[in-house]
mmCIF file with all atom_site columns, C-alpha atoms in Angstrom:
data_model
loop_
_atom_site.group_PDB
_atom_site.id
_atom_site.type_symbol
_atom_site.label_atom_id
_atom_site.label_alt_id
_atom_site.label_comp_id
_atom_site.label_asym_id
_atom_site.label_entity_id
_atom_site.label_seq_id
_atom_site.pdbx_PDB_ins_code
_atom_site.Cartn_x
_atom_site.Cartn_y
_atom_site.Cartn_z
_atom_site.occupancy
_atom_site.B_iso_or_equiv
_atom_site.pdbx_formal_charge
_atom_site.auth_seq_id
_atom_site.auth_comp_id
_atom_site.auth_asym_id
_atom_site.auth_atom_id
_atom_site.pdbx_PDB_model_num
ATOM 1   C CA . UNK A 1 1   ? -7.550  13.256  13.810  1.00 0.00 ? 12  UNK A CA 1
ATOM 2   C CA . UNK A 1 2   ? -3.969  12.480  13.440  1.00 0.00 ? 13  UNK A CA 1
ATOM 3   C CA . UNK A 1 3   ? -2.698  10.240  10.470  1.00 0.00 ? 14  UNK A CA 1
ATOM 4   C CA . UNK A 1 4   ? -0.318  7.281   10.556  1.00 0.00 ? 15  UNK A CA 1
ATOM 5   C CA . UNK A 1 5   ? 3.031   8.274   12.142  1.00 0.00 ? 16  UNK A CA 1
ATOM 6   C CA . UNK A 1 6   ? 5.987   6.701   10.822  1.00 0.00 ? 17  UNK A CA 1
ATOM 7   C CA . UNK A 1 7   ? 9.513   6.969   12.691  1.00 0.00 ? 18  UNK A CA 1
ATOM 8   C CA . UNK A 1 8   ? 12.554  8.440   11.573  1.00 0.00 ? 19  UNK A CA 1
ATOM 9   C CA . UNK A 1 9   ? 11.715  9.624   7.961   1.00 0.00 ? 20  UNK A CA 1
ATOM 10  C CA . UNK A 1 10  ? 15.373  8.379   6.801   1.00 0.00 ? 21  UNK A CA 1
ATOM 11  C CA . UNK A 1 11  ? 17.722  6.517   8.225   1.00 0.00 ? 22  UNK A CA 1
ATOM 12  C CA . UNK A 1 12  ? 21.166  5.353   6.928   1.00 0.00 ? 23  UNK A CA 1
ATOM 13  C CA . UNK A 1 13  ? 22.738  2.596   7.966   1.00 0.00 ? 24  UNK A CA 1
ATOM 14  C CA . UNK A 1 14  ? 25.502  -0.008  7.377   1.00 0.00 ? 25  UNK A CA 1
ATOM 15  C CA . UNK A 1 15  ? 25.687  -3.716  6.499   1.00 0.00 ? 26  UNK A CA 1
ATOM 16  C CA . UNK A 1 16  ? 25.447  -5.648  9.621   1.00 0.00 ? 27  UNK A CA 1
ATOM 17  C CA . UNK A 1 17  ? 24.075  -3.473  11.797  1.00 0.00 ? 28  UNK A CA 1
ATOM 18  C CA . UNK A 1 18  ? 20.425  -3.724  12.847  1.00 0.00 ? 29  UNK A CA 1
ATOM 19  C CA . UNK A 1 19  ? 17.376  -1.198  12.716  1.00 0.00 ? 30  UNK A CA 1
ATOM 20  C CA . UNK A 1 20  ? 14.077  -0.401  14.762  1.00 0.00 ? 31  UNK A CA 1
ATOM 21  C CA . UNK A 1 21  ? 10.971  1.581   12.752  1.00 0.00 ? 32  UNK A CA 1
ATOM 22  C CA . UNK A 1 22  ? 8.617   2.916   14.425  1.00 0.00 ? 33  UNK A CA 1
ATOM 23  C CA . UNK A 1 23  ? 4.923   3.153   13.498  1.00 0.00 ? 34  UNK A CA 1
ATOM 24  C CA . UNK A 1 24  ? 1.682   4.634   15.420  1.00 0.00 ? 35  UNK A CA 1
ATOM 25  C CA . UNK A 1 25  ? -1.180  4.088   14.138  1.00 0.00 ? 36  UNK A CA 1
ATOM 26  C CA . UNK A 1 26  ? -4.526  6.519   13.831  1.00 0.00 ? 37  UNK A CA 1
ATOM 27  C CA . UNK A 1 27  ? -6.322  6.252   16.877  1.00 0.00 ? 38  UNK A CA 1
ATOM 28  C CA . UNK A 1 28  ? -8.157  3.317   17.824  1.00 0.00 ? 39  UNK A CA 1
ATOM 29  C CA . UNK A 1 29  ? -7.105  1.052   15.282  1.00 0.00 ? 40  UNK A CA 1
ATOM 30  C CA . UNK A 1 30  ? -5.546  -2.073  16.598  1.00 0.00 ? 41  UNK A CA 1
ATOM 31  C CA . UNK A 1 31  ? -4.497  -3.525  13.474  1.00 0.00 ? 42  UNK A CA 1
ATOM 32  C CA . UNK A 1 32  ? -1.202  -2.273  11.870  1.00 0.00 ? 43  UNK A CA 1
ATOM 33  C CA . UNK A 1 33  ? 0.502   -3.945  9.146   1.00 0.00 ? 44  UNK A CA 1
ATOM 34  C CA . UNK A 1 34  ? 4.151   -3.225  7.283   1.00 0.00 ? 45  UNK A CA 1
ATOM 35  C CA . UNK A 1 35  ? 5.207   -3.508  3.824   1.00 0.00 ? 46  UNK A CA 1
ATOM 36  C CA . UNK A 1 36  ? 8.480   -2.765  1.890   1.00 0.00 ? 47  UNK A CA 1
ATOM 37  C CA . UNK A 1 37  ? 8.605   -0.729  -1.318  1.00 0.00 ? 48  UNK A CA 1
ATOM 38  C CA . UNK A 1 38  ? 11.767  -1.278  -3.835  1.00 0.00 ? 49  UNK A CA 1
ATOM 39  C CA . UNK A 1 39  ? 12.251  -0.310  -7.344  1.00 0.00 ? 50  UNK A CA 1
ATOM 40  C CA . UNK A 1 40  ? 12.472  -4.175  -8.589  1.00 0.00 ? 51  UNK A CA 1
ATOM 41  C CA . UNK A 1 41  ? 9.890   -6.064  -6.046  1.00 0.00 ? 52  UNK A CA 1
ATOM 42  C CA . UNK A 1 42  ? 7.340   -3.066  -5.711  1.00 0.00 ? 53  UNK A CA 1
ATOM 43  C CA . UNK A 1 43  ? 5.172   -3.512  -2.833  1.00 0.00 ? 54  UNK A CA 1
ATOM 44  C CA . UNK A 1 44  ? 5.920   -6.265  -0.794  1.00 0.00 ? 55  UNK A CA 1
ATOM 45  C CA . UNK A 1 45  ? 3.845   -7.505  2.703   1.00 0.00 ? 56  UNK A CA 1
ATOM 46  C CA . UNK A 1 46  ? 5.760   -8.068  5.566   1.00 0.00 ? 57  UNK A CA 1
ATOM 47  C CA . UNK A 1 47  ? 3.554   -8.724  8.724   1.00 0.00 ? 58  UNK A CA 1
ATOM 48  C CA . UNK A 1 48  ? 0.360   -7.805  10.207  1.00 0.00 ? 59  UNK A CA 1
ATOM 49  C CA . UNK A 1 49  ? -0.355  -6.983  14.244  1.00 0.00 ? 60  UNK A CA 1
ATOM 50  C CA . UNK A 1 50  ? -3.613  -7.121  15.856  1.00 0.00 ? 61  UNK A CA 1
ATOM 51  C CA . UNK A 1 51  ? -3.725  -6.298  19.848  1.00 0.00 ? 62  UNK A CA 1
ATOM 52  C CA . UNK A 1 52  ? -0.077  -7.326  19.936  1.00 0.00 ? 63  UNK A CA 1
ATOM 53  C CA . UNK A 1 53  ? -0.148  -10.582 18.189  1.00 0.00 ? 64  UNK A CA 1
ATOM 54  C CA . UNK A 1 54  ? 1.448   -11.160 14.812  1.00 0.00 ? 65  UNK A CA 1
ATOM 55  C CA . UNK A 1 55  ? -1.840  -12.517 12.429  1.00 0.00 ? 66  UNK A CA 1
ATOM 56  C CA . UNK A 1 56  ? 0.420   -12.969 9.337   1.00 0.00 ? 67  UNK A CA 1
ATOM 57  C CA . UNK A 1 57  ? 3.619   -12.663 7.792   1.00 0.00 ? 68  UNK A CA 1
ATOM 58  C CA . UNK A 1 58  ? 5.012   -12.199 4.247   1.00 0.00 ? 69  UNK A CA 1
ATOM 59  C CA . UNK A 1 59  ? 7.955   -13.936 2.741   1.00 0.00 ? 70  UNK A CA 1
ATOM 60  C CA . UNK A 1 60  ? 10.333  -12.469 4.194   1.00 0.00 ? 71  UNK A CA 1
ATOM 61  C CA . UNK A 1 61  ? 13.512  -13.866 5.997   1.00 0.00 ? 72  UNK A CA 1
ATOM 62  C CA . UNK A 1 62  ? 13.707  -14.310 10.019  1.00 0.00 ? 73  UNK A CA 1
ATOM 63  C CA . UNK A 1 63  ? 15.940  -11.079 10.144  1.00 0.00 ? 74  UNK A CA 1
ATOM 64  C CA . UNK A 1 64  ? 12.892  -9.268  9.814   1.00 0.00 ? 75  UNK A CA 1
ATOM 65  C CA . UNK A 1 65  ? 10.458  -8.913  13.161  1.00 0.00 ? 76  UNK A CA 1
ATOM 66  C CA . UNK A 1 66  ? 8.239   -6.770  14.871  1.00 0.00 ? 77  UNK A CA 1
ATOM 67  C CA . UNK A 1 67  ? 6.225   -6.478  17.704  1.00 0.00 ? 78  UNK A CA 1
ATOM 68  C CA . UNK A 1 68  ? 2.784   -4.598  18.793  1.00 0.00 ? 79  UNK A CA 1
ATOM 69  C CA . UNK A 1 69  ? 2.560   -2.744  22.100  1.00 0.00 ? 80  UNK A CA 1
ATOM 70  C CA . UNK A 1 70  ? -0.704  -2.751  23.989  1.00 0.00 ? 81  UNK A CA 1
ATOM 71  C CA . UNK A 1 71  ? -1.204  0.970   23.058  1.00 0.00 ? 82  UNK A CA 1
ATOM 72  C CA . UNK A 1 72  ? -0.840  -0.303  19.454  1.00 0.00 ? 83  UNK A CA 1
ATOM 73  C CA . UNK A 1 73  ? 1.968   1.174   18.259  1.00 0.00 ? 84  UNK A CA 1
ATOM 74  C CA . UNK A 1 74  ? 4.178   -0.930  16.472  1.00 0.00 ? 85  UNK A CA 1
ATOM 75  C CA . UNK A 1 75  ? 8.071   -1.555  15.671  1.00 0.00 ? 86  UNK A CA 1
ATOM 76  C CA . UNK A 1 76  ? 9.897   -3.348  13.396  1.00 0.00 ? 87  UNK A CA 1
ATOM 77  C CA . UNK A 1 77  ? 13.493  -4.474  13.260  1.00 0.00 ? 88  UNK A CA 1
ATOM 78  C CA . UNK A 1 78  ? 15.654  -5.793  10.513  1.00 0.00 ? 89  UNK A CA 1
ATOM 79  C CA . UNK A 1 79  ? 19.228  -7.545  11.790  1.00 0.00 ? 90  UNK A CA 1
ATOM 80  C CA . UNK A 1 80  ? 22.394  -7.932  10.026  1.00 0.00 ? 91  UNK A CA 1
ATOM 81  C CA . UNK A 1 81  ? 21.379  -5.763  7.385   1.00 0.00 ? 92  UNK A CA 1
ATOM 82  C CA . UNK A 1 82  ? 22.148  -6.367  3.937   1.00 0.00 ? 93  UNK A CA 1
ATOM 83  C CA . UNK A 1 83  ? 22.781  -3.892  0.968   1.00 0.00 ? 94  UNK A CA 1
ATOM 84  C CA . UNK A 1 84  ? 19.364  -5.114  -0.214  1.00 0.00 ? 95  UNK A CA 1
ATOM 85  C CA . UNK A 1 85  ? 17.356  -3.977  2.590   1.00 0.00 ? 96  UNK A CA 1
ATOM 86  C CA . UNK A 1 86  ? 17.239  -0.602  0.999   1.00 0.00 ? 97  UNK A CA 1
ATOM 87  C CA . UNK A 1 87  ? 13.944  0.294   0.695   1.00 0.00 ? 98  UNK A CA 1
ATOM 88  C CA . UNK A 1 88  ? 10.869  2.714   1.553   1.00 0.00 ? 99  UNK A CA 1
ATOM 89  C CA . UNK A 1 89  ? 9.349   0.795   4.551   1.00 0.00 ? 100 UNK A CA 1
ATOM 90  C CA . UNK A 1 90  ? 5.456   1.623   5.041   1.00 0.00 ? 101 UNK A CA 1
ATOM 91  C CA . UNK A 1 91  ? 3.419   1.137   7.507   1.00 0.00 ? 102 UNK A CA 1
ATOM 92  C CA . UNK A 1 92  ? -0.437  0.622   7.576   1.00 0.00 ? 103 UNK A CA 1
ATOM 93  C CA . UNK A 1 93  ? -3.250  1.497   10.372  1.00 0.00 ? 104 UNK A CA 1
ATOM 94  C CA . UNK A 1 94  ? -6.851  -0.314  9.551   1.00 0.00 ? 105 UNK A CA 1
ATOM 95  C CA . UNK A 1 95  ? -10.075 -0.400  12.256  1.00 0.00 ? 106 UNK A CA 1
ATOM 96  C CA . UNK A 1 96  ? -11.117 -3.675  10.786  1.00 0.00 ? 107 UNK A CA 1
ATOM 97  C CA . UNK A 1 97  ? -10.273 -5.946  7.658   1.00 0.00 ? 108 UNK A CA 1
ATOM 98  C CA . UNK A 1 98  ? -11.750 -2.494  5.218   1.00 0.00 ? 109 UNK A CA 1
ATOM 99  C CA . UNK A 1 99  ? -9.675  0.402   4.582   1.00 0.00 ? 110 UNK A CA 1
ATOM 100 C CA . UNK A 1 100 ? -6.175  0.843   5.233   1.00 0.00 ? 111 UNK A CA 1
ATOM 101 C CA . UNK A 1 101 ? -4.277  4.272   5.901   1.00 0.00 ? 112 UNK A CA 1
ATOM 102 C CA . UNK A 1 102 ? -0.706  4.377   5.136   1.00 0.00 ? 113 UNK A CA 1
ATOM 103 C CA . UNK A 1 103 ? 2.012   6.561   6.867   1.00 0.00 ? 114 UNK A CA 1
ATOM 104 C CA . UNK A 1 104 ? 4.831   8.781   5.008   1.00 0.00 ? 115 UNK A CA 1
ATOM 105 C CA . UNK A 1 105 ? 7.163   5.706   5.577   1.00 0.00 ? 116 UNK A CA 1
ATOM 106 C CA . UNK A 1 106 ? 11.025  5.130   6.173   1.00 0.00 ? 117 UNK A CA 1
ATOM 107 C CA . UNK A 1 107 ? 13.534  5.416   3.695   1.00 0.00 ? 118 UNK A CA 1
ATOM 108 C CA . UNK A 1 108 ? 16.062  2.846   4.881   1.00 0.00 ? 119 UNK A CA 1
ATOM 109 C CA . UNK A 1 109 ? 19.611  3.339   3.353   1.00 0.00 ? 120 UNK A CA 1
ATOM 110 C CA . UNK A 1 110 ? 21.940  0.367   3.811   1.00 0.00 ? 121 UNK A CA 1
ATOM 111 C CA . UNK A 1 111 ? 25.972  1.318   2.633   1.00 0.00 ? 122 UNK A CA 1
ATOM 112 C CA . UNK B 2 1   ? -1.380  -15.766 -12.689 1.00 0.00 ? 2   UNK B CA 1
ATOM 113 C CA . UNK B 2 2   ? -0.344  -14.548 -9.291  1.00 0.00 ? 3   UNK B CA 1
ATOM 114 C CA . UNK B 2 3   ? 0.352   -10.854 -9.914  1.00 0.00 ? 4   UNK B CA 1
ATOM 115 C CA . UNK B 2 4   ? -1.923  -8.000  -9.742  1.00 0.00 ? 5   UNK B CA 1
ATOM 116 C CA . UNK B 2 5   ? -1.285  -6.489  -13.293 1.00 0.00 ? 6   UNK B CA 1
ATOM 117 C CA . UNK B 2 6   ? -1.666  -3.006  -14.359 1.00 0.00 ? 7   UNK B CA 1
ATOM 118 C CA . UNK B 2 7   ? 0.175   -0.985  -17.290 1.00 0.00 ? 8   UNK B CA 1
ATOM 119 C CA . UNK B 2 8   ? 3.101   1.050   -16.390 1.00 0.00 ? 9   UNK B CA 1
ATOM 120 C CA . UNK B 2 9   ? 2.265   4.019   -17.758 1.00 0.00 ? 10  UNK B CA 1
ATOM 121 C CA . UNK B 2 10  ? -0.492  6.368   -19.198 1.00 0.00 ? 11  UNK B CA 1
ATOM 122 C CA . UNK B 2 11  ? -0.256  9.791   -20.685 1.00 0.00 ? 12  UNK B CA 1
ATOM 123 C CA . UNK B 2 12  ? -3.474  12.131  -21.029 1.00 0.00 ? 13  UNK B CA 1
ATOM 124 C CA . UNK B 2 13  ? -4.121  15.343  -21.454 1.00 0.00 ? 14  UNK B CA 1
ATOM 125 C CA . UNK B 2 14  ? -4.896  18.224  -18.701 1.00 0.00 ? 15  UNK B CA 1
ATOM 126 C CA . UNK B 2 15  ? -9.157  18.375  -18.603 1.00 0.00 ? 16  UNK B CA 1
ATOM 127 C CA . UNK B 2 16  ? -9.338  14.622  -20.251 1.00 0.00 ? 17  UNK B CA 1
ATOM 128 C CA . UNK B 2 17  ? -10.237 11.942  -18.213 1.00 0.00 ? 18  UNK B CA 1
ATOM 129 C CA . UNK B 2 18  ? -7.876  9.180   -17.606 1.00 0.00 ? 19  UNK B CA 1
ATOM 130 C CA . UNK B 2 19  ? -8.666  5.733   -17.446 1.00 0.00 ? 20  UNK B CA 1
ATOM 131 C CA . UNK B 2 20  ? -6.359  3.026   -15.287 1.00 0.00 ? 21  UNK B CA 1
ATOM 132 C CA . UNK B 2 21  ? -6.747  -0.433  -15.499 1.00 0.00 ? 22  UNK B CA 1
ATOM 133 C CA . UNK B 2 22  ? -5.948  -3.458  -13.150 1.00 0.00 ? 23  UNK B CA 1
ATOM 134 C CA . UNK B 2 23  ? -6.325  -7.442  -13.390 1.00 0.00 ? 24  UNK B CA 1
ATOM 135 C CA . UNK B 2 24  ? -6.750  -8.815  -9.808  1.00 0.00 ? 25  UNK B CA 1
ATOM 136 C CA . UNK B 2 25  ? -6.068  -12.317 -8.827  1.00 0.00 ? 26  UNK B CA 1
ATOM 137 C CA . UNK B 2 26  ? -8.318  -13.974 -6.015  1.00 0.00 ? 27  UNK B CA 1
ATOM 138 C CA . UNK B 2 27  ? -11.740 -14.167 -6.875  1.00 0.00 ? 28  UNK B CA 1
ATOM 139 C CA . UNK B 2 28  ? -12.444 -14.632 -3.331  1.00 0.00 ? 29  UNK B CA 1
ATOM 140 C CA . UNK B 2 29  ? -10.703 -11.010 -2.910  1.00 0.00 ? 30  UNK B CA 1
ATOM 141 C CA . UNK B 2 30  ? -12.977 -9.189  -0.416  1.00 0.00 ? 31  UNK B CA 1
ATOM 142 C CA . UNK B 2 31  ? -11.990 -5.457  -0.786  1.00 0.00 ? 32  UNK B CA 1
ATOM 143 C CA . UNK B 2 32  ? -10.159 -3.695  -3.818  1.00 0.00 ? 33  UNK B CA 1
ATOM 144 C CA . UNK B 2 33  ? -8.038  -0.789  -3.475  1.00 0.00 ? 34  UNK B CA 1
ATOM 145 C CA . UNK B 2 34  ? -6.720  2.190   -5.445  1.00 0.00 ? 35  UNK B CA 1
ATOM 146 C CA . UNK B 2 35  ? -3.868  4.166   -3.609  1.00 0.00 ? 36  UNK B CA 1
ATOM 147 C CA . UNK B 2 36  ? -1.867  7.553   -4.987  1.00 0.00 ? 37  UNK B CA 1
ATOM 148 C CA . UNK B 2 37  ? 1.543   7.969   -4.736  1.00 0.00 ? 38  UNK B CA 1
ATOM 149 C CA . UNK B 2 38  ? 3.581   11.530  -5.132  1.00 0.00 ? 39  UNK B CA 1
ATOM 150 C CA . UNK B 2 39  ? 7.333   11.594  -5.598  1.00 0.00 ? 40  UNK B CA 1
ATOM 151 C CA . UNK B 2 40  ? 8.955   10.722  -1.829  1.00 0.00 ? 41  UNK B CA 1
ATOM 152 C CA . UNK B 2 41  ? 5.403   10.092  0.390   1.00 0.00 ? 42  UNK B CA 1
ATOM 153 C CA . UNK B 2 42  ? 3.691   6.897   0.973   1.00 0.00 ? 43  UNK B CA 1
ATOM 154 C CA . UNK B 2 43  ? 0.565   6.083   -0.285  1.00 0.00 ? 44  UNK B CA 1
ATOM 155 C CA . UNK B 2 44  ? -3.020  7.756   0.082   1.00 0.00 ? 45  UNK B CA 1
ATOM 156 C CA . UNK B 2 45  ? -5.947  5.793   0.033   1.00 0.00 ? 46  UNK B CA 1
ATOM 157 C CA . UNK B 2 46  ? -8.029  7.396   -2.674  1.00 0.00 ? 47  UNK B CA 1
ATOM 158 C CA . UNK B 2 47  ? -11.059 4.678   -2.612  1.00 0.00 ? 48  UNK B CA 1
ATOM 159 C CA . UNK B 2 48  ? -12.013 1.195   -1.955  1.00 0.00 ? 49  UNK B CA 1
ATOM 160 C CA . UNK B 2 49  ? -15.289 -0.760  -2.941  1.00 0.00 ? 50  UNK B CA 1
ATOM 161 C CA . UNK B 2 50  ? -16.320 -4.016  -1.399  1.00 0.00 ? 51  UNK B CA 1
ATOM 162 C CA . UNK B 2 51  ? -16.818 -7.168  -3.966  1.00 0.00 ? 52  UNK B CA 1
ATOM 163 C CA . UNK B 2 52  ? -20.263 -6.946  -3.621  1.00 0.00 ? 53  UNK B CA 1
ATOM 164 C CA . UNK B 2 53  ? -20.128 -4.143  -5.738  1.00 0.00 ? 54  UNK B CA 1
ATOM 165 C CA . UNK B 2 54  ? -19.689 -2.943  -9.338  1.00 0.00 ? 55  UNK B CA 1
ATOM 166 C CA . UNK B 2 55  ? -19.379 0.987   -9.068  1.00 0.00 ? 56  UNK B CA 1
ATOM 167 C CA . UNK B 2 56  ? -18.738 3.294   -6.453  1.00 0.00 ? 57  UNK B CA 1
ATOM 168 C CA . UNK B 2 57  ? -18.130 7.249   -7.392  1.00 0.00 ? 58  UNK B CA 1
ATOM 169 C CA . UNK B 2 58  ? -16.224 9.742   -5.295  1.00 0.00 ? 59  UNK B CA 1
ATOM 170 C CA . UNK B 2 59  ? -16.423 13.421  -6.321  1.00 0.00 ? 60  UNK B CA 1
ATOM 171 C CA . UNK B 2 60  ? -13.972 12.834  -9.717  1.00 0.00 ? 61  UNK B CA 1
ATOM 172 C CA . UNK B 2 61  ? -13.498 9.451   -9.194  1.00 0.00 ? 62  UNK B CA 1
ATOM 173 C CA . UNK B 2 62  ? -15.677 6.259   -10.217 1.00 0.00 ? 63  UNK B CA 1
ATOM 174 C CA . UNK B 2 63  ? -14.638 2.538   -9.547  1.00 0.00 ? 64  UNK B CA 1
ATOM 175 C CA . UNK B 2 64  ? -15.743 0.302   -11.923 1.00 0.00 ? 65  UNK B CA 1
ATOM 176 C CA . UNK B 2 65  ? -15.606 -3.879  -10.757 1.00 0.00 ? 66  UNK B CA 1
ATOM 177 C CA . UNK B 2 66  ? -16.154 -6.572  -12.964 1.00 0.00 ? 67  UNK B CA 1
ATOM 178 C CA . UNK B 2 67  ? -16.134 -9.735  -10.839 1.00 0.00 ? 68  UNK B CA 1
ATOM 179 C CA . UNK B 2 68  ? -16.442 -12.343 -13.832 1.00 0.00 ? 69  UNK B CA 1
ATOM 180 C CA . UNK B 2 69  ? -13.220 -10.982 -15.448 1.00 0.00 ? 70  UNK B CA 1
ATOM 181 C CA . UNK B 2 70  ? -11.367 -9.989  -12.351 1.00 0.00 ? 71  UNK B CA 1
ATOM 182 C CA . UNK B 2 71  ? -11.207 -6.158  -13.468 1.00 0.00 ? 72  UNK B CA 1
ATOM 183 C CA . UNK B 2 72  ? -10.728 -3.415  -11.943 1.00 0.00 ? 73  UNK B CA 1
ATOM 184 C CA . UNK B 2 73  ? -10.292 0.407   -13.274 1.00 0.00 ? 74  UNK B CA 1
ATOM 185 C CA . UNK B 2 74  ? -10.496 3.841   -12.039 1.00 0.00 ? 75  UNK B CA 1
ATOM 186 C CA . UNK B 2 75  ? -11.205 7.097   -13.850 1.00 0.00 ? 76  UNK B CA 1
ATOM 187 C CA . UNK B 2 76  ? -10.368 10.408  -12.977 1.00 0.00 ? 77  UNK B CA 1
ATOM 188 C CA . UNK B 2 77  ? -12.808 13.039  -14.461 1.00 0.00 ? 78  UNK B CA 1
ATOM 189 C CA . UNK B 2 78  ? -11.038 16.156  -15.863 1.00 0.00 ? 79  UNK B CA 1
ATOM 190 C CA . UNK B 2 79  ? -7.464  15.284  -14.619 1.00 0.00 ? 80  UNK B CA 1
ATOM 191 C CA . UNK B 2 80  ? -4.928  17.858  -13.367 1.00 0.00 ? 81  UNK B CA 1
ATOM 192 C CA . UNK B 2 81  ? -1.802  18.612  -13.259 1.00 0.00 ? 82  UNK B CA 1
ATOM 193 C CA . UNK B 2 82  ? -1.788  17.474  -9.224  1.00 0.00 ? 83  UNK B CA 1
ATOM 194 C CA . UNK B 2 83  ? -3.247  14.090  -10.627 1.00 0.00 ? 84  UNK B CA 1
ATOM 195 C CA . UNK B 2 84  ? 0.166   13.263  -11.712 1.00 0.00 ? 85  UNK B CA 1
ATOM 196 C CA . UNK B 2 85  ? 1.766   10.556  -9.568  1.00 0.00 ? 86  UNK B CA 1
ATOM 197 C CA . UNK B 2 86  ? 1.974   6.801   -8.997  1.00 0.00 ? 87  UNK B CA 1
ATOM 198 C CA . UNK B 2 87  ? -1.394  4.667   -8.960  1.00 0.00 ? 88  UNK B CA 1
ATOM 199 C CA . UNK B 2 88  ? -1.339  1.266   -7.127  1.00 0.00 ? 89  UNK B CA 1
ATOM 200 C CA . UNK B 2 89  ? -4.293  -1.085  -7.722  1.00 0.00 ? 90  UNK B CA 1
ATOM 201 C CA . UNK B 2 90  ? -4.269  -3.731  -4.565  1.00 0.00 ? 91  UNK B CA 1
ATOM 202 C CA . UNK B 2 91  ? -6.348  -6.421  -3.342  1.00 0.00 ? 92  UNK B CA 1
ATOM 203 C CA . UNK B 2 92  ? -7.233  -7.842  -0.233  1.00 0.00 ? 93  UNK B CA 1
ATOM 204 C CA . UNK B 2 93  ? -7.347  -11.581 -1.039  1.00 0.00 ? 94  UNK B CA 1
ATOM 205 C CA . UNK B 2 94  ? -9.961  -13.793 0.462   1.00 0.00 ? 95  UNK B CA 1
ATOM 206 C CA . UNK B 2 95  ? -9.511  -14.418 4.439   1.00 0.00 ? 96  UNK B CA 1
ATOM 207 C CA . UNK B 2 96  ? -6.896  -11.456 4.405   1.00 0.00 ? 97  UNK B CA 1
ATOM 208 C CA . UNK B 2 97  ? -3.956  -13.535 5.009   1.00 0.00 ? 98  UNK B CA 1
ATOM 209 C CA . UNK B 2 98  ? -1.258  -12.017 3.447   1.00 0.00 ? 99  UNK B CA 1
ATOM 210 C CA . UNK B 2 99  ? -2.087  -8.042  3.698   1.00 0.00 ? 100 UNK B CA 1
ATOM 211 C CA . UNK B 2 100 ? -2.566  -6.312  0.899   1.00 0.00 ? 101 UNK B CA 1
ATOM 212 C CA . UNK B 2 101 ? -0.958  -7.567  -2.672  1.00 0.00 ? 102 UNK B CA 1
ATOM 213 C CA . UNK B 2 102 ? -0.610  -4.696  -4.774  1.00 0.00 ? 103 UNK B CA 1
ATOM 214 C CA . UNK B 2 103 ? 0.183   -3.883  -8.316  1.00 0.00 ? 104 UNK B CA 1
ATOM 215 C CA . UNK B 2 104 ? 3.269   -2.587  -9.825  1.00 0.00 ? 105 UNK B CA 1
ATOM 216 C CA . UNK B 2 105 ? 1.606   0.934   -10.366 1.00 0.00 ? 106 UNK B CA 1
ATOM 217 C CA . UNK B 2 106 ? 0.593   2.870   -13.138 1.00 0.00 ? 107 UNK B CA 1
ATOM 218 C CA . UNK B 2 107 ? 2.358   6.256   -13.893 1.00 0.00 ? 108 UNK B CA 1
ATOM 219 C CA . UNK B 2 108 ? -0.213  8.877   -15.166 1.00 0.00 ? 109 UNK B CA 1
ATOM 220 C CA . UNK B 2 109 ? 1.470   11.495  -17.156 1.00 0.00 ? 110 UNK B CA 1
ATOM 221 C CA . UNK B 2 110 ? -0.344  14.783  -17.712 1.00 0.00 ? 111 UNK B CA 1
ATOM 222 C CA . UNK B 2 111 ? 0.440   16.567  -21.088 1.00 0.00 ? 112 UNK B CA 1
ATOM 223 C CA . UNK B 2 112 ? -0.724  20.256  -20.729 1.00 0.00 ? 113 UNK B CA 1
#
């Protein structure tokens, strides 16, 4: 069974640009959640999607958004990038509100 | 407090047992998790425990849960060099409304 796949693995963007990250969950999992990991703030919850609907959202500005498609794949978008958005972005896939399996992450560097 | 608390570092000798401790925040948390993160990698789910259990064992891993004190621990028996990593404790708070809440992680350092 394939795990959670995140693409791309690495990204370098310039301040002010926007970026889209992709996450393919484990087959059959309908819940996808996103987290930001930075050395200073640690792991912080961004948002969660279930059956194409955003269920929950963390305390992040509106520049951070996401969506989920009918095949459960999810994308997150960050607009007007700031230096502080440099982080490892992790996606997690769940079957129910129990195990959460993470992908390898996308390392975003904003210059 | 609001944070999931973990010690930042733990150093153990190869072959000894490692015990990583965590204090969580929400008495209504449903599930509690341990994740492992190696350099440059994502989070690997090691084990999780439902809040109505007090112990779970899985090969070299033993999880103990003390709900009264909101204390969770992970014991790794016969620690090996491959266990060197950062270990994160996480809780899924009541209702699961905010995803998982993580501690800052414990760096496990293995001495030969």
